[in-house]
PDB file of C-alpha atoms in Angstrom:
ATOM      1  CA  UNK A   1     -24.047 -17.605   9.730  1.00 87.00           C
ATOM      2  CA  UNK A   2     -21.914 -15.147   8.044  1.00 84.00           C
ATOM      3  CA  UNK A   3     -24.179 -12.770   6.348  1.00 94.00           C
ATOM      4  CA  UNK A   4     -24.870  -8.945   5.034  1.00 97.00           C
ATOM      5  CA  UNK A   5     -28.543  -7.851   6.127  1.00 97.00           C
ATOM      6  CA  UNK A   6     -30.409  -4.900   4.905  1.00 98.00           C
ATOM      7  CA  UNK A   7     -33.174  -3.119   6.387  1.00 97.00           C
ATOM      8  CA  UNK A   8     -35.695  -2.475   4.784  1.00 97.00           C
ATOM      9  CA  UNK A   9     -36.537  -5.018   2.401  1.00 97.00           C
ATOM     10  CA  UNK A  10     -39.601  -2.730   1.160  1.00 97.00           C
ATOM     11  CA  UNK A  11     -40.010   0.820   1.161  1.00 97.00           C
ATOM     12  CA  UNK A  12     -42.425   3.000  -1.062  1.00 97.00           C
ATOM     13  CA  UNK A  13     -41.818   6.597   0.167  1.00 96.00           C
ATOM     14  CA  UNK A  14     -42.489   9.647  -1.399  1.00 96.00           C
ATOM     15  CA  UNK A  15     -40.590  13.102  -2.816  1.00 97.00           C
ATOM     16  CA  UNK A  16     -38.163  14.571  -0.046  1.00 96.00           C
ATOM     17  CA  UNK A  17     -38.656  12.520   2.772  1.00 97.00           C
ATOM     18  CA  UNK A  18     -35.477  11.173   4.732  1.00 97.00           C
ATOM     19  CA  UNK A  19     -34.790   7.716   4.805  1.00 97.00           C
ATOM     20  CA  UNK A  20     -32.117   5.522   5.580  1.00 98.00           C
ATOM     21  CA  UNK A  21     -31.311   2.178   4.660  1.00 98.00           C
ATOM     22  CA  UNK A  22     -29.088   0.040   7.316  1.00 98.00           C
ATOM     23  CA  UNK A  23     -26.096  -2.802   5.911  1.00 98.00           C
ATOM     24  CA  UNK A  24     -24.759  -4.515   8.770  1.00 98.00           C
ATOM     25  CA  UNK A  25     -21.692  -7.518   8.229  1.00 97.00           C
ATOM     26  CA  UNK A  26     -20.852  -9.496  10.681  1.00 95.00           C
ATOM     27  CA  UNK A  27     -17.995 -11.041   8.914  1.00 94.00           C
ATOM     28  CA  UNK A  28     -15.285  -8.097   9.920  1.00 93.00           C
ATOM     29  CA  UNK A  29     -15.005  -7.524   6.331  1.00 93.00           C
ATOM     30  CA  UNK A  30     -12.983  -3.959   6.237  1.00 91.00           C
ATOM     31  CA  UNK A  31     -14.450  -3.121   2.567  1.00 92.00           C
ATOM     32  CA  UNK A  32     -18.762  -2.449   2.111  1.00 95.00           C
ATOM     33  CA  UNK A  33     -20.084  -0.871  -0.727  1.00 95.00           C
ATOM     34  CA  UNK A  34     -23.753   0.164  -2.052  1.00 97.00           C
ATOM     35  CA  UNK A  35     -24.987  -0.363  -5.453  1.00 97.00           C
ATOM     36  CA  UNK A  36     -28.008   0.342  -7.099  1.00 98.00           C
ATOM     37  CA  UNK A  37     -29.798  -2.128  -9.558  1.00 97.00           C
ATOM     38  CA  UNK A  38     -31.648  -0.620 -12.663  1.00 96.00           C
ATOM     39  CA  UNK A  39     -33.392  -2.518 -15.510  1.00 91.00           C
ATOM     40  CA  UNK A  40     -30.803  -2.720 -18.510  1.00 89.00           C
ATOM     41  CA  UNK A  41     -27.727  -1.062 -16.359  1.00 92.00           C
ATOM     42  CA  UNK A  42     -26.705  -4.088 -14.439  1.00 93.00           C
ATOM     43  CA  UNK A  43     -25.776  -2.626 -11.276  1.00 95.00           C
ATOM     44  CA  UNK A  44     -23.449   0.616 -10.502  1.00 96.00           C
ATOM     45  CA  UNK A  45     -21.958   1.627  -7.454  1.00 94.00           C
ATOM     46  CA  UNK A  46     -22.956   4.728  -5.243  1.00 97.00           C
ATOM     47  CA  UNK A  47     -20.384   4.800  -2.683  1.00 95.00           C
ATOM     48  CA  UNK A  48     -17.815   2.964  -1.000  1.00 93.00           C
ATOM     49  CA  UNK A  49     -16.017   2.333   2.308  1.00 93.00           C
ATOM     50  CA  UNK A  50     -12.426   0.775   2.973  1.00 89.00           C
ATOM     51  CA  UNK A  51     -12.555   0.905   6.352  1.00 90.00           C
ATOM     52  CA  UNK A  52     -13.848   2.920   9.356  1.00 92.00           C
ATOM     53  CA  UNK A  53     -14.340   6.992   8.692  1.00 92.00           C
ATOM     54  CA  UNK A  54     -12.850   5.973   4.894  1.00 90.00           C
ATOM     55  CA  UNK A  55     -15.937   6.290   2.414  1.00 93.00           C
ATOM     56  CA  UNK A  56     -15.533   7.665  -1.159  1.00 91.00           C
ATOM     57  CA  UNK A  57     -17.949   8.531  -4.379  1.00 93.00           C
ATOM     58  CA  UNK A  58     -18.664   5.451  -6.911  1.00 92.00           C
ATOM     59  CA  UNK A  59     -20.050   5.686 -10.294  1.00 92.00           C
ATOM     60  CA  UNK A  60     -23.381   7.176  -9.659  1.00 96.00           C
ATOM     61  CA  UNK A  61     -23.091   9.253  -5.878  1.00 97.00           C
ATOM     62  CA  UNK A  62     -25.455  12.252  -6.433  1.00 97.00           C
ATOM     63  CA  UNK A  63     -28.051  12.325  -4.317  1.00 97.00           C
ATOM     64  CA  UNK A  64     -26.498   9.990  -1.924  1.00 98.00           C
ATOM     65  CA  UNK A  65     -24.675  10.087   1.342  1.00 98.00           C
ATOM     66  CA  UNK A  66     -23.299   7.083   3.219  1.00 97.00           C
ATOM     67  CA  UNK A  67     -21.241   6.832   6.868  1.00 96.00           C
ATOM     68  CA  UNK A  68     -18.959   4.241   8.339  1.00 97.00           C
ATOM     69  CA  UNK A  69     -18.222   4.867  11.821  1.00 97.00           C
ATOM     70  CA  UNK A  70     -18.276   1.080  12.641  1.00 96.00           C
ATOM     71  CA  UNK A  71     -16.613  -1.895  10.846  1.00 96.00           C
ATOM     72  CA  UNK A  72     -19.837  -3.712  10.454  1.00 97.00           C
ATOM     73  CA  UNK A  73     -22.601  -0.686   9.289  1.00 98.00           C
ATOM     74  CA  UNK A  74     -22.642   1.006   6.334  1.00 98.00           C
ATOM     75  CA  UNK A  75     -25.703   3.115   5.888  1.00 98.00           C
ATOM     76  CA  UNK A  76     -27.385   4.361   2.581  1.00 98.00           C
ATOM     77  CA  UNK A  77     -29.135   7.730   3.371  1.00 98.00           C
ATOM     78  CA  UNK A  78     -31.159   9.657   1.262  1.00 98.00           C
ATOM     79  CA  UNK A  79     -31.697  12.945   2.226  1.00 95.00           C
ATOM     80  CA  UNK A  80     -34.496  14.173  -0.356  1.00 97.00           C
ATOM     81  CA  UNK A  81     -35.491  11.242  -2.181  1.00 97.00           C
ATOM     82  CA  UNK A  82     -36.716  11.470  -5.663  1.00 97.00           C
ATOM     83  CA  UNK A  83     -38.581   9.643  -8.000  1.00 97.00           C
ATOM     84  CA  UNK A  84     -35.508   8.716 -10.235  1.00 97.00           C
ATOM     85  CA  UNK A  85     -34.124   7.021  -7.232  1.00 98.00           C
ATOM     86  CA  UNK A  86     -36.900   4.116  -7.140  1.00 98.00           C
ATOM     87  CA  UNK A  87     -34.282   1.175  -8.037  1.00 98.00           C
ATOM     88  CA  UNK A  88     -33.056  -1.736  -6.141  1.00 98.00           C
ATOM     89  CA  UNK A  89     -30.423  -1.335  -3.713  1.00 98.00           C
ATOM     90  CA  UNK A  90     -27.912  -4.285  -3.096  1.00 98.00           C
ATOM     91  CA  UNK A  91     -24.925  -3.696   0.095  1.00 97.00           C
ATOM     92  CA  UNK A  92     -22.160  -5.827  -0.628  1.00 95.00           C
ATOM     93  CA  UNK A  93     -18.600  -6.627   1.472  1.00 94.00           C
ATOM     94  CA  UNK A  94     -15.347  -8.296   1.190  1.00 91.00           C
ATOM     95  CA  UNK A  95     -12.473  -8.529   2.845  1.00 85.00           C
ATOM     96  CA  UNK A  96     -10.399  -5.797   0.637  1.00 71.00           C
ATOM     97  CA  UNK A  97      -7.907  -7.745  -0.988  1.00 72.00           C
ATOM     98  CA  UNK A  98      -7.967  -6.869  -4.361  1.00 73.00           C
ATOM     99  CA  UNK A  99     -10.408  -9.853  -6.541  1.00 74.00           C
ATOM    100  CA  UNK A 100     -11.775 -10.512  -3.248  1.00 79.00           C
ATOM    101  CA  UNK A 101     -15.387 -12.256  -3.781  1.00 85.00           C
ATOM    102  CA  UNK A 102     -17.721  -9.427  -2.758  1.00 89.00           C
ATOM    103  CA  UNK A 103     -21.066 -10.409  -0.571  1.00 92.00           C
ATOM    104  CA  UNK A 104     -24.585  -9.059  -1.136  1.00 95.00           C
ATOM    105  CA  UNK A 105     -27.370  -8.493   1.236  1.00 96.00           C
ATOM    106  CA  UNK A 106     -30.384  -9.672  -0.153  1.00 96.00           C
ATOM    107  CA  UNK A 107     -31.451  -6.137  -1.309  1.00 97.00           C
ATOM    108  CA  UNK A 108     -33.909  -3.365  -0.557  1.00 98.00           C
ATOM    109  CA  UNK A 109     -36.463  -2.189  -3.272  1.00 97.00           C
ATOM    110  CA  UNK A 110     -37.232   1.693  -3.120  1.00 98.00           C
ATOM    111  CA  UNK A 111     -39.986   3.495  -4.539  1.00 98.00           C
ATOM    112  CA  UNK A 112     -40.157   6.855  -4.502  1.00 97.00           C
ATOM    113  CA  UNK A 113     -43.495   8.722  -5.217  1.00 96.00           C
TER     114      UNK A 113
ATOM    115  CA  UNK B   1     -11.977   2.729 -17.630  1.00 78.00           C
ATOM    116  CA  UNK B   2     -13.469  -0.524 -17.416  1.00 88.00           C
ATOM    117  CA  UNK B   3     -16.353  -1.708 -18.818  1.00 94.00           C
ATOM    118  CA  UNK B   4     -18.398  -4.913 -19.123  1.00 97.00           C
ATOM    119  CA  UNK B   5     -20.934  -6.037 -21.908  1.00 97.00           C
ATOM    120  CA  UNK B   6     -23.136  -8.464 -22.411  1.00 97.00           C
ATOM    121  CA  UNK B   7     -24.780  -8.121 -25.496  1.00 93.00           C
ATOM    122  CA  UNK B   8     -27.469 -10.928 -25.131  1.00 97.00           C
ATOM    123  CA  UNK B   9     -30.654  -9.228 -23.634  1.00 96.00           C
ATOM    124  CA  UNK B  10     -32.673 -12.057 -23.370  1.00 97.00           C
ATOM    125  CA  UNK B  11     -32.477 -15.802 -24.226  1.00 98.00           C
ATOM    126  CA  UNK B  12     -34.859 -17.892 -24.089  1.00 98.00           C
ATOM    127  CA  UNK B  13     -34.493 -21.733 -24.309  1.00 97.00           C
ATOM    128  CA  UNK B  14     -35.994 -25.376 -23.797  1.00 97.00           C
ATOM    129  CA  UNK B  15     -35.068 -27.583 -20.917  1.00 97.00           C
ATOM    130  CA  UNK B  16     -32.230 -29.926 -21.581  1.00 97.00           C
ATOM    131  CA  UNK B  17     -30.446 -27.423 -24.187  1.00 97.00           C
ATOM    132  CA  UNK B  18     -27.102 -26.015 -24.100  1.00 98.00           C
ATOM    133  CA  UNK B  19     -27.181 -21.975 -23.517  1.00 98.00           C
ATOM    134  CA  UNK B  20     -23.838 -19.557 -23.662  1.00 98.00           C
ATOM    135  CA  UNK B  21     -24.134 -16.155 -22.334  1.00 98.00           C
ATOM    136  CA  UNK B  22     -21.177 -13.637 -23.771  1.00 98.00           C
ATOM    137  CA  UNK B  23     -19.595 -11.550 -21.867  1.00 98.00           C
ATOM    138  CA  UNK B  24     -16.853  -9.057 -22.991  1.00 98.00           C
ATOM    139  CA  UNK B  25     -14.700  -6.463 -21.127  1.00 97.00           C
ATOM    140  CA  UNK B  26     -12.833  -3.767 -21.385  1.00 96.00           C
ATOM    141  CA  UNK B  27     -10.226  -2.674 -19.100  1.00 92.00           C
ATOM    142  CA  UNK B  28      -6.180  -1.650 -19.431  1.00 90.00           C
ATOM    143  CA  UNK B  29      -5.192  -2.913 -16.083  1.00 88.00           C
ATOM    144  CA  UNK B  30      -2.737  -5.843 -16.732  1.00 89.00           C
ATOM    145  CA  UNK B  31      -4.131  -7.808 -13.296  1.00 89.00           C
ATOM    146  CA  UNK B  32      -7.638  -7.875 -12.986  1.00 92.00           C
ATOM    147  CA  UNK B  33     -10.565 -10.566 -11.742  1.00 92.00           C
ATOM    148  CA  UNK B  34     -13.587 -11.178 -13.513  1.00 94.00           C
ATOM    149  CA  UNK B  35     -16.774 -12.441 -11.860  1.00 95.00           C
ATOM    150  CA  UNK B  36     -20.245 -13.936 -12.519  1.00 97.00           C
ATOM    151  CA  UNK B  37     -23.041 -13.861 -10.482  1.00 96.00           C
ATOM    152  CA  UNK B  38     -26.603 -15.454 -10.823  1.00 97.00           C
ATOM    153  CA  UNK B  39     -29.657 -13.444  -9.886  1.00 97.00           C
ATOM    154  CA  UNK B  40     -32.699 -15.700  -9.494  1.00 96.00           C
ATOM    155  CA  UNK B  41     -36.720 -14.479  -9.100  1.00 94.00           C
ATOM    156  CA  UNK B  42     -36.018 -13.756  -5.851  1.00 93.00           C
ATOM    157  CA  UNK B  43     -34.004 -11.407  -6.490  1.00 93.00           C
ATOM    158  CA  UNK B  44     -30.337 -11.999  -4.076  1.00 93.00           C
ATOM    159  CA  UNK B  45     -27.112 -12.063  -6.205  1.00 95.00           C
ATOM    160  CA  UNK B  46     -25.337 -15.627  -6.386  1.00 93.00           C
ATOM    161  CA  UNK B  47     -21.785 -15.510  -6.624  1.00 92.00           C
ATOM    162  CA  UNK B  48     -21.182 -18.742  -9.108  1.00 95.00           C
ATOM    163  CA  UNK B  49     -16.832 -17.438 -10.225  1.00 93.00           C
ATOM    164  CA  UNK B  50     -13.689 -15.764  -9.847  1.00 92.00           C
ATOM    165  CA  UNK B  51     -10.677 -15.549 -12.352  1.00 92.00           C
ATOM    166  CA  UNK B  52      -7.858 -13.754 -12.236  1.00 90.00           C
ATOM    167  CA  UNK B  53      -6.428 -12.022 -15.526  1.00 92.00           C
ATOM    168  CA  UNK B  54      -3.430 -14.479 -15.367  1.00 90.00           C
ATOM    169  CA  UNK B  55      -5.305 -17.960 -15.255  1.00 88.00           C
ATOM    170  CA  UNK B  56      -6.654 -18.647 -18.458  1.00 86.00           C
ATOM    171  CA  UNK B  57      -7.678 -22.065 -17.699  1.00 85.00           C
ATOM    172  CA  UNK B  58     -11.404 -23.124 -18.341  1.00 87.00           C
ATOM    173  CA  UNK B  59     -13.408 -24.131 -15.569  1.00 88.00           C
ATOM    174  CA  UNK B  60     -15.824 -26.765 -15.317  1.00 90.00           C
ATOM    175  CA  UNK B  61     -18.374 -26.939 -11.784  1.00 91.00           C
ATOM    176  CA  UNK B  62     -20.770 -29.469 -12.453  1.00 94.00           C
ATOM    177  CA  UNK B  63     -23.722 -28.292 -15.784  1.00 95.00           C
ATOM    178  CA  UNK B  64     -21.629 -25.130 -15.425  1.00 96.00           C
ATOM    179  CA  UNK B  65     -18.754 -23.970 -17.780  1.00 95.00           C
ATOM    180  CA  UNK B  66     -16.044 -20.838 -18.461  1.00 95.00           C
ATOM    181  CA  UNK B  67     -14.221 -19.271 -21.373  1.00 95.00           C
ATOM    182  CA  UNK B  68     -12.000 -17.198 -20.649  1.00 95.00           C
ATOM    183  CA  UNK B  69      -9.991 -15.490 -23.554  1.00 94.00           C
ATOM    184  CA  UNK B  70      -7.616 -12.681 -23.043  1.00 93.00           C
ATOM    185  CA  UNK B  71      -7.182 -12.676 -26.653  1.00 93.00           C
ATOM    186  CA  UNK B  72     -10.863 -11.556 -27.206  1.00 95.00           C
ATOM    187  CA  UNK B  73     -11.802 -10.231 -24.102  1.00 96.00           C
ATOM    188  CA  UNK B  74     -13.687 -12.200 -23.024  1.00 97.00           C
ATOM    189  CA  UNK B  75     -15.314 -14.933 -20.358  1.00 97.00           C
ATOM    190  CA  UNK B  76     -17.835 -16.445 -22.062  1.00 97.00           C
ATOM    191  CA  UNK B  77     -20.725 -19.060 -19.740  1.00 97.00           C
ATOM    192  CA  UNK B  78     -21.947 -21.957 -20.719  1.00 97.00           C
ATOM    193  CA  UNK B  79     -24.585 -24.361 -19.043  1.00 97.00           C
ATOM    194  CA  UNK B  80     -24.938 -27.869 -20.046  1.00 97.00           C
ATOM    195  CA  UNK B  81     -28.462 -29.501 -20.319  1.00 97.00           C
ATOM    196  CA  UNK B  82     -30.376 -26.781 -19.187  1.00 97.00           C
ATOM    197  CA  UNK B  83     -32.907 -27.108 -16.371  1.00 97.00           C
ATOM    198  CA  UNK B  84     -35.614 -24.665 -15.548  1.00 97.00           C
ATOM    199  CA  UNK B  85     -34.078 -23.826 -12.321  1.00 96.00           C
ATOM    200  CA  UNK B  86     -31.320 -22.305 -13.603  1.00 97.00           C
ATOM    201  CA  UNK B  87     -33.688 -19.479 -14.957  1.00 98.00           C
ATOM    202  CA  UNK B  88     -32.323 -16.153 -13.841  1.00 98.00           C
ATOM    203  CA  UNK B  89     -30.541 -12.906 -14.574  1.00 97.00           C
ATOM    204  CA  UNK B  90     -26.962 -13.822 -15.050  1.00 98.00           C
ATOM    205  CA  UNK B  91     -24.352 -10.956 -14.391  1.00 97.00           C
ATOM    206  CA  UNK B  92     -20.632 -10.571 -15.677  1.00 97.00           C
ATOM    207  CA  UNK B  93     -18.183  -8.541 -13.705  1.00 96.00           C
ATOM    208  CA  UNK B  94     -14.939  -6.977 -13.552  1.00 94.00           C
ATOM    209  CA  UNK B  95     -12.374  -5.610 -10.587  1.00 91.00           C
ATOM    210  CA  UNK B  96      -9.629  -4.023 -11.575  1.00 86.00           C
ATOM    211  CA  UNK B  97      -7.073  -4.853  -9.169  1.00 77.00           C
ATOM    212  CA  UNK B  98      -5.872  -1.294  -7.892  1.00 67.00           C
ATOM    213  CA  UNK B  99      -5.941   2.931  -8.235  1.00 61.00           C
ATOM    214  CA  UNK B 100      -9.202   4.508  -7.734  1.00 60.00           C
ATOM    215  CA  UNK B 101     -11.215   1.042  -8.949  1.00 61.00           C
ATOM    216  CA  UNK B 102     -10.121  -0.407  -6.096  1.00 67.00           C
ATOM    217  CA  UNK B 103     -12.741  -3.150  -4.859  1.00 74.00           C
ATOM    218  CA  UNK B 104     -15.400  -1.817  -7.319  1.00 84.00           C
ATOM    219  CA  UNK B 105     -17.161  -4.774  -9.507  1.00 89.00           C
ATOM    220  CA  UNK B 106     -17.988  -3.256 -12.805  1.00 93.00           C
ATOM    221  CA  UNK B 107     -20.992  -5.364 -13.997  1.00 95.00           C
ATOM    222  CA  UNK B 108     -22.584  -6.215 -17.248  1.00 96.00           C
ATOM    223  CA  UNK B 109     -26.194  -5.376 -18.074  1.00 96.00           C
ATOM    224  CA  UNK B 110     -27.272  -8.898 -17.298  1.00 96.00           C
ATOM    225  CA  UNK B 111     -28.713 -11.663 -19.384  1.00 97.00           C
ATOM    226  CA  UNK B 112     -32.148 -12.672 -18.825  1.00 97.00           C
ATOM    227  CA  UNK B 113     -32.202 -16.188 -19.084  1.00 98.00           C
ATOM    228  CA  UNK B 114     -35.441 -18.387 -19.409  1.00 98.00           C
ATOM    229  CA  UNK B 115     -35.987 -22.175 -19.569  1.00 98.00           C
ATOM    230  CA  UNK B 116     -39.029 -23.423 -20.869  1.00 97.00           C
ATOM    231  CA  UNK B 117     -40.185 -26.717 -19.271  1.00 96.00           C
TER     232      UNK B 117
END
């Protein structure tokens, strides 16, 4: 089944501790992004990837970091967490023509203590 | 730089009634694809359309409907005879078709939309 999983699902963390949240595609889509979901601001990209060792800021990057050194993972990491980074996290991928319908993982909801 | 609103916060309506969520962009590409997506309570992200800047045509898939004016800026969703299922946050977005918005959806703020039984 062609599919974008995140892992975790669930994760209440608290102030400055590492985490990392996994995307994985198995659809050999060349373009992933991340995107972060916030009551009453839709949803805004963090960062983007075109393709393998390609990744580049989105809308809302700062305290973010992201790697692609395979076509199908694209992890989120958060090196210090904070509290105004509790939102809900959606990966999404497409094949990176341009209008290209975009694919979400089911999403990962972070709260940060 | 592009932008997408949606205006409507909340609506709230009664099974069996028709319900329009607005949706207006901004953007000064000349090709670019607009999108909306359905959110339900469990929260994944439901791709329901795609339309390019150059097809104007309204779209009809099943209870569901699409305005799309250039002239206004806008792509407008309808839904016929409401049913409670179809309670959800609905999103509007926009990709700009090249330069440094490459691939990026630019959404709207959503529209929560309830139907009452």
């Amino acid at each position: 089944e062609a599919q974008v999983t995140q892992n975790p699902r669930y994760l209440i963390t608290v102030t400055g501790k590492k985490l990392t949240v996994t995307c994985s595609q198995n659809m050999n889509h060349e373009y992933m992004s991340w995107y972060r979901q916030d009551p009453g601001l839709g949803l805004r990209q963090i960062y983007y990837s075109m393709n393998v060792e390609v990744t580049d800021k989105g809308d809302v990057p700062e305290g973010y970091k992201v790697s692609r050194k395979e076509k199908r993972n694209f992890p989120l990491i958060l090196e210090s967490p904070s509290p105004n980074q509790t939102s809900l996290y959606f990966c999404a991928s497409s094949l990176g023509l341009e209008g290209n319908e975009q694919f979400f993982g089911p999403g990962t909801r972070l709260t940060v203590l | 730089a592009q932008k997408v609103t949606q205006a409507q916060t909340e609506i709230s309506v009664v099974e069996k009634e028709d319900v329009t969520l607005d949706c207006v962009y901004e953007t000064r590409d000349t090709t670019y694809y607009l999108f909306w997506y359905k959110q339900p309570p469990s929260g994944e992200l439901v791709f329901l359309i795609r339309r390019n800047s150059f097809d104007e045509q309204n779209e009809i898939s099943g209870r569901y409907s699409w305005n799309f004016q250039k002239s206004t800026s806008s792509f407008n969703f309808t839904i016929t005879a409401s049913q409670v299922v179809d309670s959800a946050v609905y999103f509007c977005a926009l990709s700009e078709a090249g330069g440094t918005s490459y691939g990026k959806l630019t959404f709207g703020q959503g529209t929560i939309l309830t139907v009452h039984p």
